[in-house]
Coordinates of C-alpha atoms in Angstrom, one line a residue:
X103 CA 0.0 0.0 0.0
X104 CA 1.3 3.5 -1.0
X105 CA 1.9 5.8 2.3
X106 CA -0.8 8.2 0.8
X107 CA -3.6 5.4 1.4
X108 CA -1.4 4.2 4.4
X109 CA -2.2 8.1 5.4
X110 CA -5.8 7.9 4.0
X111 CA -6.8 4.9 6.0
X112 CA -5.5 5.9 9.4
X113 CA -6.7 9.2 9.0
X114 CA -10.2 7.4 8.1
X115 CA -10.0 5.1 11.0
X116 CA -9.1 8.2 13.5
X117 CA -12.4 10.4 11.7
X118 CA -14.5 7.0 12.5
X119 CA -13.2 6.5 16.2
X120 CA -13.8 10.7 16.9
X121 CA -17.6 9.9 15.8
X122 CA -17.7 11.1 12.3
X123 CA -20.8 10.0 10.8
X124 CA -20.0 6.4 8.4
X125 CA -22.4 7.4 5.6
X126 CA -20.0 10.6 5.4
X127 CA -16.8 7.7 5.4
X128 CA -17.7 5.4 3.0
X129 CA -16.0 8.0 0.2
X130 CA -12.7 8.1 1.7
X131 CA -12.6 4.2 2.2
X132 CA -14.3 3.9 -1.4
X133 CA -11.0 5.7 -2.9
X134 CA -8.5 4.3 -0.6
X135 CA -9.7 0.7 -1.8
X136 CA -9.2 2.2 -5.5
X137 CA -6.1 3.2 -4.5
X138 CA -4.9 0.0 -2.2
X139 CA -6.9 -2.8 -4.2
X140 CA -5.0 -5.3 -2.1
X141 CA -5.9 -3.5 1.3
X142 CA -8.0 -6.2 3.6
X143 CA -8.1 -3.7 6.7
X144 CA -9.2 -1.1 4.2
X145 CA -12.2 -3.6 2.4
X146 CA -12.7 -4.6 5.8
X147 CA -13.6 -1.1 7.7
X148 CA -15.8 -0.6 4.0
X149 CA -17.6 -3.2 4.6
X150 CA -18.4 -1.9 8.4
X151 CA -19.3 0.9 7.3
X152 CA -21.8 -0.4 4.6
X153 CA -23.2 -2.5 7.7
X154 CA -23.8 0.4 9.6
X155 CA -25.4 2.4 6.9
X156 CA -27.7 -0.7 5.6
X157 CA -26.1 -2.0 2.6
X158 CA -25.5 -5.2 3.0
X159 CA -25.0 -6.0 -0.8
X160 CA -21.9 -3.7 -0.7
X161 CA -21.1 -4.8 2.5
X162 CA -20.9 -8.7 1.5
X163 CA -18.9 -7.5 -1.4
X164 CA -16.2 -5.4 0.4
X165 CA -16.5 -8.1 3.4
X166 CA -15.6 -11.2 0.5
X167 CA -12.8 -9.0 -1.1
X168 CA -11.3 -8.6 2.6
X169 CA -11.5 -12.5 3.6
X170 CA -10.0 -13.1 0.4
X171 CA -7.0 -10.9 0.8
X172 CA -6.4 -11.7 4.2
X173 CA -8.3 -15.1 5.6
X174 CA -6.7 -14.5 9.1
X175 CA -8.5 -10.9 10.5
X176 CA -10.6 -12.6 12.6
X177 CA -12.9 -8.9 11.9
X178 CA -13.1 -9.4 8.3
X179 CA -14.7 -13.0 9.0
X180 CA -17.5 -11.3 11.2
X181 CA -18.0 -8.3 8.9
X182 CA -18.6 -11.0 6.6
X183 CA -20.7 -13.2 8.9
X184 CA -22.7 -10.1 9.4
X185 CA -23.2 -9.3 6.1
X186 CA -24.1 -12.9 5.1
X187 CA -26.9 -12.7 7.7
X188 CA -28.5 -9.7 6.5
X189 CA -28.2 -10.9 2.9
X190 CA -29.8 -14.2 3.6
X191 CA -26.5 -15.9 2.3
X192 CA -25.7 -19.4 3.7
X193 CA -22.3 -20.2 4.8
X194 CA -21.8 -18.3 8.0
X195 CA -21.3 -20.9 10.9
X196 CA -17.3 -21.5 8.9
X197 CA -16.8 -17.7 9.6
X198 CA -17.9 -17.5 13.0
X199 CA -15.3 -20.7 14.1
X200 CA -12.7 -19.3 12.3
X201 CA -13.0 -15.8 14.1
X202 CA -13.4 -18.1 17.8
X203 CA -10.5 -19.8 17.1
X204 CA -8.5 -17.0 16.8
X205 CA -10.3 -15.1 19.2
X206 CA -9.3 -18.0 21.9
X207 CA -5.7 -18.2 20.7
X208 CA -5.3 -14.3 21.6
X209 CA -6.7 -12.3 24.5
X210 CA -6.1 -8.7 22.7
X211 CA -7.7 -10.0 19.4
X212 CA -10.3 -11.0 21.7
X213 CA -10.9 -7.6 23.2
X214 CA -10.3 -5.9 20.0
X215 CA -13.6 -8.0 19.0
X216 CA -15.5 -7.4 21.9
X217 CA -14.8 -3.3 21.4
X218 CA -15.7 -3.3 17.7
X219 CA -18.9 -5.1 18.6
X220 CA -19.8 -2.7 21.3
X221 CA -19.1 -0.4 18.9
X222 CA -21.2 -1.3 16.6
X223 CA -24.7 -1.8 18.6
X224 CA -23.4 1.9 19.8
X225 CA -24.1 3.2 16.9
X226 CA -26.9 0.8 15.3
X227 CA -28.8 0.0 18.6
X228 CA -31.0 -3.2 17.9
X229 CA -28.6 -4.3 15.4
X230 CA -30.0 -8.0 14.8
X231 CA -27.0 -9.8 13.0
X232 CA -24.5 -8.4 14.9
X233 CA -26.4 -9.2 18.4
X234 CA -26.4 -12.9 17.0
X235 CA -22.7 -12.5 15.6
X236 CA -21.9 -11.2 19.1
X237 CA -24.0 -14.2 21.2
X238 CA -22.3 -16.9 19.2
X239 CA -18.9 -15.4 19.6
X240 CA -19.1 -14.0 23.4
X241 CA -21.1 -17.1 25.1
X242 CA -19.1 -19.8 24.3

């Protein structure tokens, strides 16, 4: 990845955490996934953001292109389970053990999870896929 979309995508990720709204987001990530094709964190934080704005077509999309580039981010598998939920797609159960297994092999991925998750039903309260995501992966 160039530094410019190295620059992009933290700056993206800093706008997200200070509360900027995602609908206003998805442009910068759009262009730094032009610019970084082979960027899974950057298809990966696209395909939150589609999530979180109810576009779960784009979201499976950006979510597949993530898992594909990097089949190890245990947050790409669940923004992927997520998306497959909402989009009625079958295959989700594979996702979810791949992102336990590495959620019990490392406490901070763990807690990085558990973060992203509150995160999420933050800012989507009654967030139905990611409630299920979250009782499959935080129960067992």
């Amino acid at each position: 990845m160039t530094d410019s979309a190295t620059s992009l995508l933290e700056n993206g990720i800093e706008r997200y955490k200070a509360g900027e709204k995602p609908e206003d987001l998805i442009p910068v990530f759009q262009d730094i996934c032009d610019r970084a094709s082979k960027n899974a964190a950057a298809w990966s934080s696209l395909a939150w953001l589609y999530l979180l704005t109810d576009k779960p077509k784009l979201a499976l999309k950006a979510a597949q292109k993530s898992v594909k580039l990097d089949s190890r981010a245990p947050q790409a598998r669940i923004n992927l389970s997520v998306a497959m939920l909402e989009t009625g797609t079958a295959g989700v159960r594979q996702h979810i053990e791949a992102a336990q297994q590495m959620m019990s092999l490392d406490a901070q991925i763990r807690q990085d999870i558990e973060e992203n998750i509150e995160d999420g039903l933050t800012r989507k309260p009654d967030w139905k896929s990611l409630e299920r995501v979250k009782s499959w992966l935080l129960t067992s």
